[in-house]
Amino acid sequence: METILQAKNVQKKFGTKGNVYTALQDINLEIQEGEFVGIMGPSGAGKTTLLNIFSTIDTPSSGDIIIAGQNIVKMKEEQLSDFRRNKLGFIFQDYNLLDTLTVKENILLPLALSKVPATKIEQRVNEIADTFGIRGILDKYPYHISGGQKQRAAASRAIVANPSLILTDEPTGALDSKSATSLLESLSTLNENNKSTIMMVTHDAYAASYCKRVIFINDGQLFTELHKEKQSRKGFFQQILEILASLGGGHNDTL
């Protein structure tokens, strides 16, 4: 199985001289192809900093990050821009859809930018729209659809180009429980059927229970991790809650 992401001795410090804050310290982790990994921890633990570094938004103070066989720490900005477009997919809490484009046009944008032939674009968009249950709203504009539909459209755009790694930041944060469940089930189906590799930062134990593995961070360091394996999602959810309680963070949502 291919290693999609490898972090080696990653550190991130903010500030100068006498006023230095260490946000991440000695982070070593691997994510294999086809994994669905959750990143959890109390507020201020370093989850978002880690996501920003993996997504090339920020750079580590030291260490190496290898994604899809390439060390992103050593890339120049132009290389990073191409790498982001070709290898990474992003699903964020605020959708980032363009209101002047239809849902279909928003989804196909990454393919159009990569000059994929029109017939392939049509086929791929329809496949993804079916996965996320939004075929019926492809011709609508973002301001005409619900928050849940917007997030599923954003998720479709993130994965339409078959990225090596999908990074999601609190994807259910702005959704009601029904919309959140629908999105999580779609991501889980995508992971199972397409072997898509997904890393999701979340504070929500219910969302994390859809993952196959959950990594916990505390005070900028890896604390522990849980593997779902063959247990039920409800059992995994309870395990996640127990770890979060020991860390003093996270939402005690009920299943």
PDB file of C-alpha atoms in Angstrom:
ATOM      1  CA  MET A   1       0.000   0.000   0.000  1.00  0.00           C
ATOM      2  CA  GLU A   2       1.334   3.419  -0.987  1.00  0.00           C
ATOM      3  CA  THR A   3       2.155   6.019   1.662  1.00  0.00           C
ATOM      4  CA  ILE A   4       0.295   9.180   0.610  1.00  0.00           C
ATOM      5  CA  LEU A   5       1.479  11.474   3.406  1.00  0.00           C
ATOM      6  CA  GLN A   6       4.545  11.260   5.606  1.00  0.00           C
ATOM      7  CA  ALA A   7       5.491  13.886   8.194  1.00  0.00           C
ATOM      8  CA  LYS A   8       9.004  13.646   9.639  1.00  0.00           C
ATOM      9  CA  ASN A   9       9.998  15.569  12.783  1.00  0.00           C
ATOM     10  CA  VAL A  10       7.703  18.465  11.919  1.00  0.00           C
ATOM     11  CA  GLN A  11       7.908  21.507  14.172  1.00  0.00           C
ATOM     12  CA  LYS A  12       6.156  24.859  13.950  1.00  0.00           C
ATOM     13  CA  LYS A  13       7.120  27.833  16.077  1.00  0.00           C
ATOM     14  CA  PHE A  14       5.650  31.320  16.127  1.00  0.00           C
ATOM     15  CA  GLY A  15       7.291  34.487  17.467  1.00  0.00           C
ATOM     16  CA  THR A  16      10.909  35.546  17.894  1.00  0.00           C
ATOM     17  CA  LYS A  17      13.668  35.230  20.461  1.00  0.00           C
ATOM     18  CA  GLY A  18      12.306  35.438  24.006  1.00  0.00           C
ATOM     19  CA  ASN A  19       8.670  35.182  22.933  1.00  0.00           C
ATOM     20  CA  VAL A  20       8.484  31.880  21.025  1.00  0.00           C
ATOM     21  CA  TYR A  21       5.385  29.688  21.006  1.00  0.00           C
ATOM     22  CA  THR A  22       5.752  26.078  19.835  1.00  0.00           C
ATOM     23  CA  ALA A  23       2.521  25.108  18.047  1.00  0.00           C
ATOM     24  CA  LEU A  24       3.755  21.711  16.826  1.00  0.00           C
ATOM     25  CA  GLN A  25       6.597  19.612  18.183  1.00  0.00           C
ATOM     26  CA  ASP A  26       8.182  16.455  16.712  1.00  0.00           C
ATOM     27  CA  ILE A  27       5.180  15.380  14.639  1.00  0.00           C
ATOM     28  CA  ASN A  28       5.837  12.040  12.961  1.00  0.00           C
ATOM     29  CA  LEU A  29       2.928  10.359  11.183  1.00  0.00           C
ATOM     30  CA  GLU A  30       1.990   8.492   8.029  1.00  0.00           C
ATOM     31  CA  ILE A  31      -1.270   8.222   6.113  1.00  0.00           C
ATOM     32  CA  GLN A  32      -1.642   5.314   3.694  1.00  0.00           C
ATOM     33  CA  GLU A  33      -3.580   5.259   0.446  1.00  0.00           C
ATOM     34  CA  GLY A  34      -7.292   4.653   1.085  1.00  0.00           C
ATOM     35  CA  GLU A  35      -7.281   5.742   4.730  1.00  0.00           C
ATOM     36  CA  PHE A  36      -9.943   8.012   6.239  1.00  0.00           C
ATOM     37  CA  VAL A  37      -8.116   9.713   9.121  1.00  0.00           C
ATOM     38  CA  GLY A  38      -9.517  12.115  11.695  1.00  0.00           C
ATOM     39  CA  ILE A  39      -7.381  14.667  13.561  1.00  0.00           C
ATOM     40  CA  MET A  40      -8.772  15.683  16.960  1.00  0.00           C
ATOM     41  CA  GLY A  41      -7.725  17.501  20.104  1.00  0.00           C
ATOM     42  CA  PRO A  42      -8.685  20.351  22.431  1.00  0.00           C
ATOM     43  CA  SER A  43      -8.887  23.932  21.214  1.00  0.00           C
ATOM     44  CA  GLY A  44      -5.365  25.253  20.654  1.00  0.00           C
ATOM     45  CA  ALA A  45      -3.849  21.764  20.434  1.00  0.00           C
ATOM     46  CA  GLY A  46      -2.377  22.397  16.958  1.00  0.00           C
ATOM     47  CA  LYS A  47      -4.976  20.716  14.689  1.00  0.00           C
ATOM     48  CA  THR A  48      -5.476  23.686  12.372  1.00  0.00           C
ATOM     49  CA  THR A  49      -1.758  24.477  12.257  1.00  0.00           C
ATOM     50  CA  LEU A  50      -1.095  20.901  11.168  1.00  0.00           C
ATOM     51  CA  LEU A  51      -3.794  21.068   8.496  1.00  0.00           C
ATOM     52  CA  ASN A  52      -2.451  24.402   7.198  1.00  0.00           C
ATOM     53  CA  ILE A  53       1.032  22.922   6.867  1.00  0.00           C
ATOM     54  CA  PHE A  54      -0.169  19.767   5.106  1.00  0.00           C
ATOM     55  CA  SER A  55      -2.321  21.858   2.744  1.00  0.00           C
ATOM     56  CA  THR A  56       0.694  24.096   1.853  1.00  0.00           C
ATOM     57  CA  ILE A  57      -1.037  27.203   3.270  1.00  0.00           C
ATOM     58  CA  ASP A  58       1.769  27.446   5.854  1.00  0.00           C
ATOM     59  CA  THR A  59       5.301  26.039   6.157  1.00  0.00           C
ATOM     60  CA  PRO A  60       6.890  24.171   9.067  1.00  0.00           C
ATOM     61  CA  SER A  61       9.786  25.687  11.023  1.00  0.00           C
ATOM     62  CA  SER A  62      11.629  22.399  10.533  1.00  0.00           C
ATOM     63  CA  GLY A  63      11.014  18.846   9.340  1.00  0.00           C
ATOM     64  CA  ASP A  64       9.891  17.256   6.084  1.00  0.00           C
ATOM     65  CA  ILE A  65       6.439  16.607   4.623  1.00  0.00           C
ATOM     66  CA  ILE A  66       6.201  14.159   1.744  1.00  0.00           C
ATOM     67  CA  ILE A  67       2.863  13.957  -0.074  1.00  0.00           C
ATOM     68  CA  ALA A  68       2.396  11.636  -3.060  1.00  0.00           C
ATOM     69  CA  GLY A  69       6.155  11.099  -3.163  1.00  0.00           C
ATOM     70  CA  GLN A  70       7.078  14.797  -3.233  1.00  0.00           C
ATOM     71  CA  ASN A  71       8.649  16.842  -0.433  1.00  0.00           C
ATOM     72  CA  ILE A  72       6.466  19.958  -0.313  1.00  0.00           C
ATOM     73  CA  VAL A  73       8.843  21.721   2.104  1.00  0.00           C
ATOM     74  CA  LYS A  74      11.455  21.995  -0.657  1.00  0.00           C
ATOM     75  CA  MET A  75       9.094  23.323  -3.339  1.00  0.00           C
ATOM     76  CA  LYS A  76       9.068  26.882  -4.690  1.00  0.00           C
ATOM     77  CA  GLU A  77       5.761  28.789  -4.815  1.00  0.00           C
ATOM     78  CA  GLU A  78       5.093  28.041  -8.479  1.00  0.00           C
ATOM     79  CA  GLN A  79       5.668  24.322  -7.923  1.00  0.00           C
ATOM     80  CA  LEU A  80       3.409  24.427  -4.856  1.00  0.00           C
ATOM     81  CA  SER A  81       0.628  26.051  -6.856  1.00  0.00           C
ATOM     82  CA  ASP A  82       0.706  23.239  -9.434  1.00  0.00           C
ATOM     83  CA  PHE A  83       0.986  20.622  -6.684  1.00  0.00           C
ATOM     84  CA  ARG A  84      -2.064  22.027  -4.873  1.00  0.00           C
ATOM     85  CA  ARG A  85      -4.150  21.971  -8.035  1.00  0.00           C
ATOM     86  CA  ASN A  86      -3.092  18.491  -9.163  1.00  0.00           C
ATOM     87  CA  LYS A  87      -2.630  16.530  -5.944  1.00  0.00           C
ATOM     88  CA  LEU A  88      -4.767  18.087  -3.184  1.00  0.00           C
ATOM     89  CA  GLY A  89      -8.511  18.495  -2.671  1.00  0.00           C
ATOM     90  CA  PHE A  90      -9.943  20.883  -0.062  1.00  0.00           C
ATOM     91  CA  ILE A  91     -13.281  20.862   1.761  1.00  0.00           C
ATOM     92  CA  PHE A  92     -13.660  23.778   4.187  1.00  0.00           C
ATOM     93  CA  GLN A  93     -16.440  24.888   6.500  1.00  0.00           C
ATOM     94  CA  ASP A  94     -17.394  27.978   4.478  1.00  0.00           C
ATOM     95  CA  TYR A  95     -17.916  26.205   1.120  1.00  0.00           C
ATOM     96  CA  ASN A  96     -15.959  28.742  -1.019  1.00  0.00           C
ATOM     97  CA  LEU A  97     -18.359  28.315  -3.943  1.00  0.00           C
ATOM     98  CA  LEU A  98     -18.516  31.034  -6.619  1.00  0.00           C
ATOM     99  CA  ASP A  99     -22.001  32.586  -6.682  1.00  0.00           C
ATOM    100  CA  THR A 100     -21.674  33.600 -10.351  1.00  0.00           C
ATOM    101  CA  LEU A 101     -21.300  29.956 -11.424  1.00  0.00           C
ATOM    102  CA  THR A 102     -23.853  27.137 -11.301  1.00  0.00           C
ATOM    103  CA  VAL A 103     -23.220  24.136  -9.046  1.00  0.00           C
ATOM    104  CA  LYS A 104     -22.074  22.183 -12.113  1.00  0.00           C
ATOM    105  CA  GLU A 105     -19.681  24.966 -13.184  1.00  0.00           C
ATOM    106  CA  ASN A 106     -18.262  25.179  -9.648  1.00  0.00           C
ATOM    107  CA  ILE A 107     -17.612  21.428  -9.591  1.00  0.00           C
ATOM    108  CA  LEU A 108     -15.964  21.248 -13.016  1.00  0.00           C
ATOM    109  CA  LEU A 109     -13.712  24.280 -12.453  1.00  0.00           C
ATOM    110  CA  PRO A 110     -10.597  22.263 -11.420  1.00  0.00           C
ATOM    111  CA  LEU A 111     -10.968  20.062 -14.518  1.00  0.00           C
ATOM    112  CA  ALA A 112     -11.436  23.059 -16.815  1.00  0.00           C
ATOM    113  CA  LEU A 113      -8.315  24.692 -15.379  1.00  0.00           C
ATOM    114  CA  SER A 114      -6.402  21.482 -16.119  1.00  0.00           C
ATOM    115  CA  LYS A 115      -7.754  21.491 -19.707  1.00  0.00           C
ATOM    116  CA  VAL A 116      -9.530  18.136 -19.402  1.00  0.00           C
ATOM    117  CA  PRO A 117     -11.648  17.326 -22.530  1.00  0.00           C
ATOM    118  CA  ALA A 118     -15.323  18.369 -22.288  1.00  0.00           C
ATOM    119  CA  THR A 119     -16.685  14.809 -22.667  1.00  0.00           C
ATOM    120  CA  LYS A 120     -14.545  13.571 -19.774  1.00  0.00           C
ATOM    121  CA  ILE A 121     -15.604  16.565 -17.666  1.00  0.00           C
ATOM    122  CA  GLU A 122     -19.295  15.806 -18.237  1.00  0.00           C
ATOM    123  CA  GLN A 123     -18.848  12.138 -17.284  1.00  0.00           C
ATOM    124  CA  ARG A 124     -16.781  12.888 -14.188  1.00  0.00           C
ATOM    125  CA  VAL A 125     -19.117  15.619 -12.892  1.00  0.00           C
ATOM    126  CA  ASN A 126     -22.135  13.327 -13.243  1.00  0.00           C
ATOM    127  CA  GLU A 127     -20.331  10.486 -11.406  1.00  0.00           C
ATOM    128  CA  ILE A 128     -19.402  12.762  -8.493  1.00  0.00           C
ATOM    129  CA  ALA A 129     -22.844  14.399  -8.386  1.00  0.00           C
ATOM    130  CA  ASP A 130     -24.408  10.941  -8.060  1.00  0.00           C
ATOM    131  CA  THR A 131     -22.020  10.029  -5.225  1.00  0.00           C
ATOM    132  CA  PHE A 132     -23.068  13.127  -3.281  1.00  0.00           C
ATOM    133  CA  GLY A 133     -26.745  13.032  -4.307  1.00  0.00           C
ATOM    134  CA  ILE A 134     -26.803  16.431  -6.005  1.00  0.00           C
ATOM    135  CA  ARG A 135     -27.498  15.552  -9.673  1.00  0.00           C
ATOM    136  CA  GLY A 136     -30.833  17.416  -9.430  1.00  0.00           C
ATOM    137  CA  ILE A 137     -29.296  20.768  -8.468  1.00  0.00           C
ATOM    138  CA  LEU A 138     -26.393  20.982 -10.956  1.00  0.00           C
ATOM    139  CA  ASP A 139     -28.019  23.852 -12.880  1.00  0.00           C
ATOM    140  CA  LYS A 140     -28.847  25.905  -9.784  1.00  0.00           C
ATOM    141  CA  TYR A 141     -26.706  28.701  -8.338  1.00  0.00           C
ATOM    142  CA  PRO A 142     -25.226  28.475  -4.813  1.00  0.00           C
ATOM    143  CA  TYR A 143     -27.610  31.130  -3.423  1.00  0.00           C
ATOM    144  CA  HIS A 144     -30.579  28.931  -4.420  1.00  0.00           C
ATOM    145  CA  ILE A 145     -29.525  25.813  -2.484  1.00  0.00           C
ATOM    146  CA  SER A 146     -29.271  24.785   1.180  1.00  0.00           C
ATOM    147  CA  GLY A 147     -26.156  24.735   3.339  1.00  0.00           C
ATOM    148  CA  GLY A 148     -25.992  20.956   3.162  1.00  0.00           C
ATOM    149  CA  GLN A 149     -26.250  21.024  -0.634  1.00  0.00           C
ATOM    150  CA  LYS A 150     -23.544  23.716  -0.791  1.00  0.00           C
ATOM    151  CA  GLN A 151     -21.184  21.579   1.277  1.00  0.00           C
ATOM    152  CA  ARG A 152     -21.820  18.531  -0.890  1.00  0.00           C
ATOM    153  CA  ALA A 153     -21.172  20.672  -3.981  1.00  0.00           C
ATOM    154  CA  ALA A 154     -17.924  21.896  -2.391  1.00  0.00           C
ATOM    155  CA  ALA A 155     -16.965  18.300  -1.594  1.00  0.00           C
ATOM    156  CA  SER A 156     -17.706  17.290  -5.196  1.00  0.00           C
ATOM    157  CA  ARG A 157     -15.440  20.067  -6.490  1.00  0.00           C
ATOM    158  CA  ALA A 158     -12.680  18.971  -4.084  1.00  0.00           C
ATOM    159  CA  ILE A 159     -12.581  15.411  -5.388  1.00  0.00           C
ATOM    160  CA  VAL A 160     -13.547  15.808  -9.052  1.00  0.00           C
ATOM    161  CA  ALA A 161      -9.901  15.802 -10.209  1.00  0.00           C
ATOM    162  CA  ASN A 162      -9.052  12.611  -8.258  1.00  0.00           C
ATOM    163  CA  PRO A 163      -6.559  14.234  -5.858  1.00  0.00           C
ATOM    164  CA  SER A 164      -4.005  12.107  -4.014  1.00  0.00           C
ATOM    165  CA  LEU A 165      -5.165  13.557  -0.684  1.00  0.00           C
ATOM    166  CA  ILE A 166      -8.420  15.225   0.373  1.00  0.00           C
ATOM    167  CA  LEU A 167      -8.065  17.647   3.314  1.00  0.00           C
ATOM    168  CA  THR A 168     -11.181  18.687   5.196  1.00  0.00           C
ATOM    169  CA  ASP A 169     -11.455  21.277   7.957  1.00  0.00           C
ATOM    170  CA  GLU A 170     -14.561  20.978  10.169  1.00  0.00           C
ATOM    171  CA  PRO A 171     -16.686  20.067   7.105  1.00  0.00           C
ATOM    172  CA  THR A 172     -19.838  19.597   9.202  1.00  0.00           C
ATOM    173  CA  GLY A 173     -19.317  22.679  11.385  1.00  0.00           C
ATOM    174  CA  ALA A 174     -21.990  24.822   9.707  1.00  0.00           C
ATOM    175  CA  LEU A 175     -24.472  22.012   8.982  1.00  0.00           C
ATOM    176  CA  ASP A 176     -27.560  20.698  10.773  1.00  0.00           C
ATOM    177  CA  SER A 177     -27.397  17.078  11.951  1.00  0.00           C
ATOM    178  CA  LYS A 178     -29.237  15.640   8.923  1.00  0.00           C
ATOM    179  CA  SER A 179     -27.016  17.476   6.405  1.00  0.00           C
ATOM    180  CA  ALA A 180     -23.900  16.566   8.395  1.00  0.00           C
ATOM    181  CA  THR A 181     -24.815  12.870   8.374  1.00  0.00           C
ATOM    182  CA  SER A 182     -25.506  12.975   4.636  1.00  0.00           C
ATOM    183  CA  LEU A 183     -22.103  14.543   3.927  1.00  0.00           C
ATOM    184  CA  LEU A 184     -20.244  12.130   6.214  1.00  0.00           C
ATOM    185  CA  GLU A 185     -21.953   9.115   4.653  1.00  0.00           C
ATOM    186  CA  SER A 186     -21.004  10.399   1.182  1.00  0.00           C
ATOM    187  CA  LEU A 187     -17.360  10.855   2.229  1.00  0.00           C
ATOM    188  CA  SER A 188     -17.371   7.380   3.770  1.00  0.00           C
ATOM    189  CA  THR A 189     -18.808   5.892   0.549  1.00  0.00           C
ATOM    190  CA  LEU A 190     -16.197   7.737  -1.499  1.00  0.00           C
ATOM    191  CA  ASN A 191     -13.452   6.384   0.742  1.00  0.00           C
ATOM    192  CA  GLU A 192     -14.776   2.806   0.526  1.00  0.00           C
ATOM    193  CA  ASN A 193     -15.627   2.684  -3.180  1.00  0.00           C
ATOM    194  CA  ASN A 194     -12.915   4.908  -4.700  1.00  0.00           C
ATOM    195  CA  LYS A 195     -10.172   4.267  -2.119  1.00  0.00           C
ATOM    196  CA  SER A 196      -9.942   8.055  -1.731  1.00  0.00           C
ATOM    197  CA  THR A 197      -7.493   9.165   0.977  1.00  0.00           C
ATOM    198  CA  ILE A 198      -9.105  11.657   3.364  1.00  0.00           C
ATOM    199  CA  MET A 199      -7.752  13.600   6.338  1.00  0.00           C
ATOM    200  CA  MET A 200     -10.407  15.414   8.375  1.00  0.00           C
ATOM    201  CA  VAL A 201      -9.761  17.890  11.183  1.00  0.00           C
ATOM    202  CA  THR A 202     -12.766  17.985  13.498  1.00  0.00           C
ATOM    203  CA  HIS A 203     -13.764  18.710  17.079  1.00  0.00           C
ATOM    204  CA  ASP A 204     -16.897  16.583  16.678  1.00  0.00           C
ATOM    205  CA  ALA A 205     -16.788  12.976  17.921  1.00  0.00           C
ATOM    206  CA  TYR A 206     -19.828  12.092  15.784  1.00  0.00           C
ATOM    207  CA  ALA A 207     -18.003  13.205  12.603  1.00  0.00           C
ATOM    208  CA  ALA A 208     -14.806  11.433  13.701  1.00  0.00           C
ATOM    209  CA  SER A 209     -16.703   8.159  14.194  1.00  0.00           C
ATOM    210  CA  TYR A 210     -16.967   7.896  10.380  1.00  0.00           C
ATOM    211  CA  CYS A 211     -13.159   7.710  10.130  1.00  0.00           C
ATOM    212  CA  LYS A 212     -11.126   4.497  10.118  1.00  0.00           C
ATOM    213  CA  ARG A 213      -8.434   6.010  12.335  1.00  0.00           C
ATOM    214  CA  VAL A 214      -8.408   9.018  14.646  1.00  0.00           C
ATOM    215  CA  ILE A 215      -5.182  10.759  15.701  1.00  0.00           C
ATOM    216  CA  PHE A 216      -5.318  12.911  18.833  1.00  0.00           C
ATOM    217  CA  ILE A 217      -3.081  15.956  19.317  1.00  0.00           C
ATOM    218  CA  ASN A 218      -2.482  17.708  22.624  1.00  0.00           C
ATOM    219  CA  ASP A 219      -0.205  20.694  23.278  1.00  0.00           C
ATOM    220  CA  GLY A 220       1.270  20.433  19.787  1.00  0.00           C
ATOM    221  CA  GLN A 221       2.291  16.779  20.156  1.00  0.00           C
ATOM    222  CA  LEU A 222       0.785  13.471  19.095  1.00  0.00           C
ATOM    223  CA  PHE A 223      -1.084  12.094  22.104  1.00  0.00           C
ATOM    224  CA  THR A 224      -2.554   8.779  20.947  1.00  0.00           C
ATOM    225  CA  GLU A 225      -4.568   7.221  18.139  1.00  0.00           C
ATOM    226  CA  LEU A 226      -7.553   4.916  17.756  1.00  0.00           C
ATOM    227  CA  HIS A 227      -8.305   2.387  15.006  1.00  0.00           C
ATOM    228  CA  LYS A 228     -11.914   1.529  14.223  1.00  0.00           C
ATOM    229  CA  GLU A 229     -11.148  -1.906  12.761  1.00  0.00           C
ATOM    230  CA  LYS A 230     -14.245  -4.137  12.941  1.00  0.00           C
ATOM    231  CA  GLN A 231     -16.145  -2.483  15.761  1.00  0.00           C
ATOM    232  CA  SER A 232     -19.417  -0.624  15.210  1.00  0.00           C
ATOM    233  CA  ARG A 233     -19.451   3.119  14.612  1.00  0.00           C
ATOM    234  CA  LYS A 234     -21.302   3.522  17.904  1.00  0.00           C
ATOM    235  CA  GLY A 235     -18.541   1.669  19.767  1.00  0.00           C
ATOM    236  CA  PHE A 236     -15.873   3.727  18.023  1.00  0.00           C
ATOM    237  CA  PHE A 237     -17.783   6.908  18.902  1.00  0.00           C
ATOM    238  CA  GLN A 238     -17.712   5.947  22.598  1.00  0.00           C
ATOM    239  CA  GLN A 239     -13.965   5.290  22.456  1.00  0.00           C
ATOM    240  CA  ILE A 240     -13.405   8.708  20.873  1.00  0.00           C
ATOM    241  CA  LEU A 241     -15.469  10.391  23.597  1.00  0.00           C
ATOM    242  CA  GLU A 242     -13.393   8.706  26.306  1.00  0.00           C
ATOM    243  CA  ILE A 243     -10.131  10.005  24.846  1.00  0.00           C
ATOM    244  CA  LEU A 244     -11.577  13.500  24.399  1.00  0.00           C
ATOM    245  CA  ALA A 245     -12.790  13.482  28.012  1.00  0.00           C
ATOM    246  CA  SER A 246      -9.285  12.605  29.198  1.00  0.00           C
ATOM    247  CA  LEU A 247      -7.967  15.558  27.159  1.00  0.00           C
ATOM    248  CA  GLY A 248     -10.689  17.862  28.415  1.00  0.00           C
ATOM    249  CA  GLY A 249     -11.940  18.785  24.958  1.00  0.00           C
ATOM    250  CA  GLY A 250     -14.396  17.947  22.217  1.00  0.00           C
ATOM    251  CA  HIS A 251     -18.168  17.835  21.902  1.00  0.00           C
ATOM    252  CA  ASN A 252     -20.028  15.106  23.746  1.00  0.00           C
ATOM    253  CA  ASP A 253     -22.560  14.683  20.979  1.00  0.00           C
ATOM    254  CA  THR A 254     -24.928  11.736  21.213  1.00  0.00           C
ATOM    255  CA  LEU A 255     -25.211   9.163  18.483  1.00  0.00           C
TER     256      LEU A 255
END
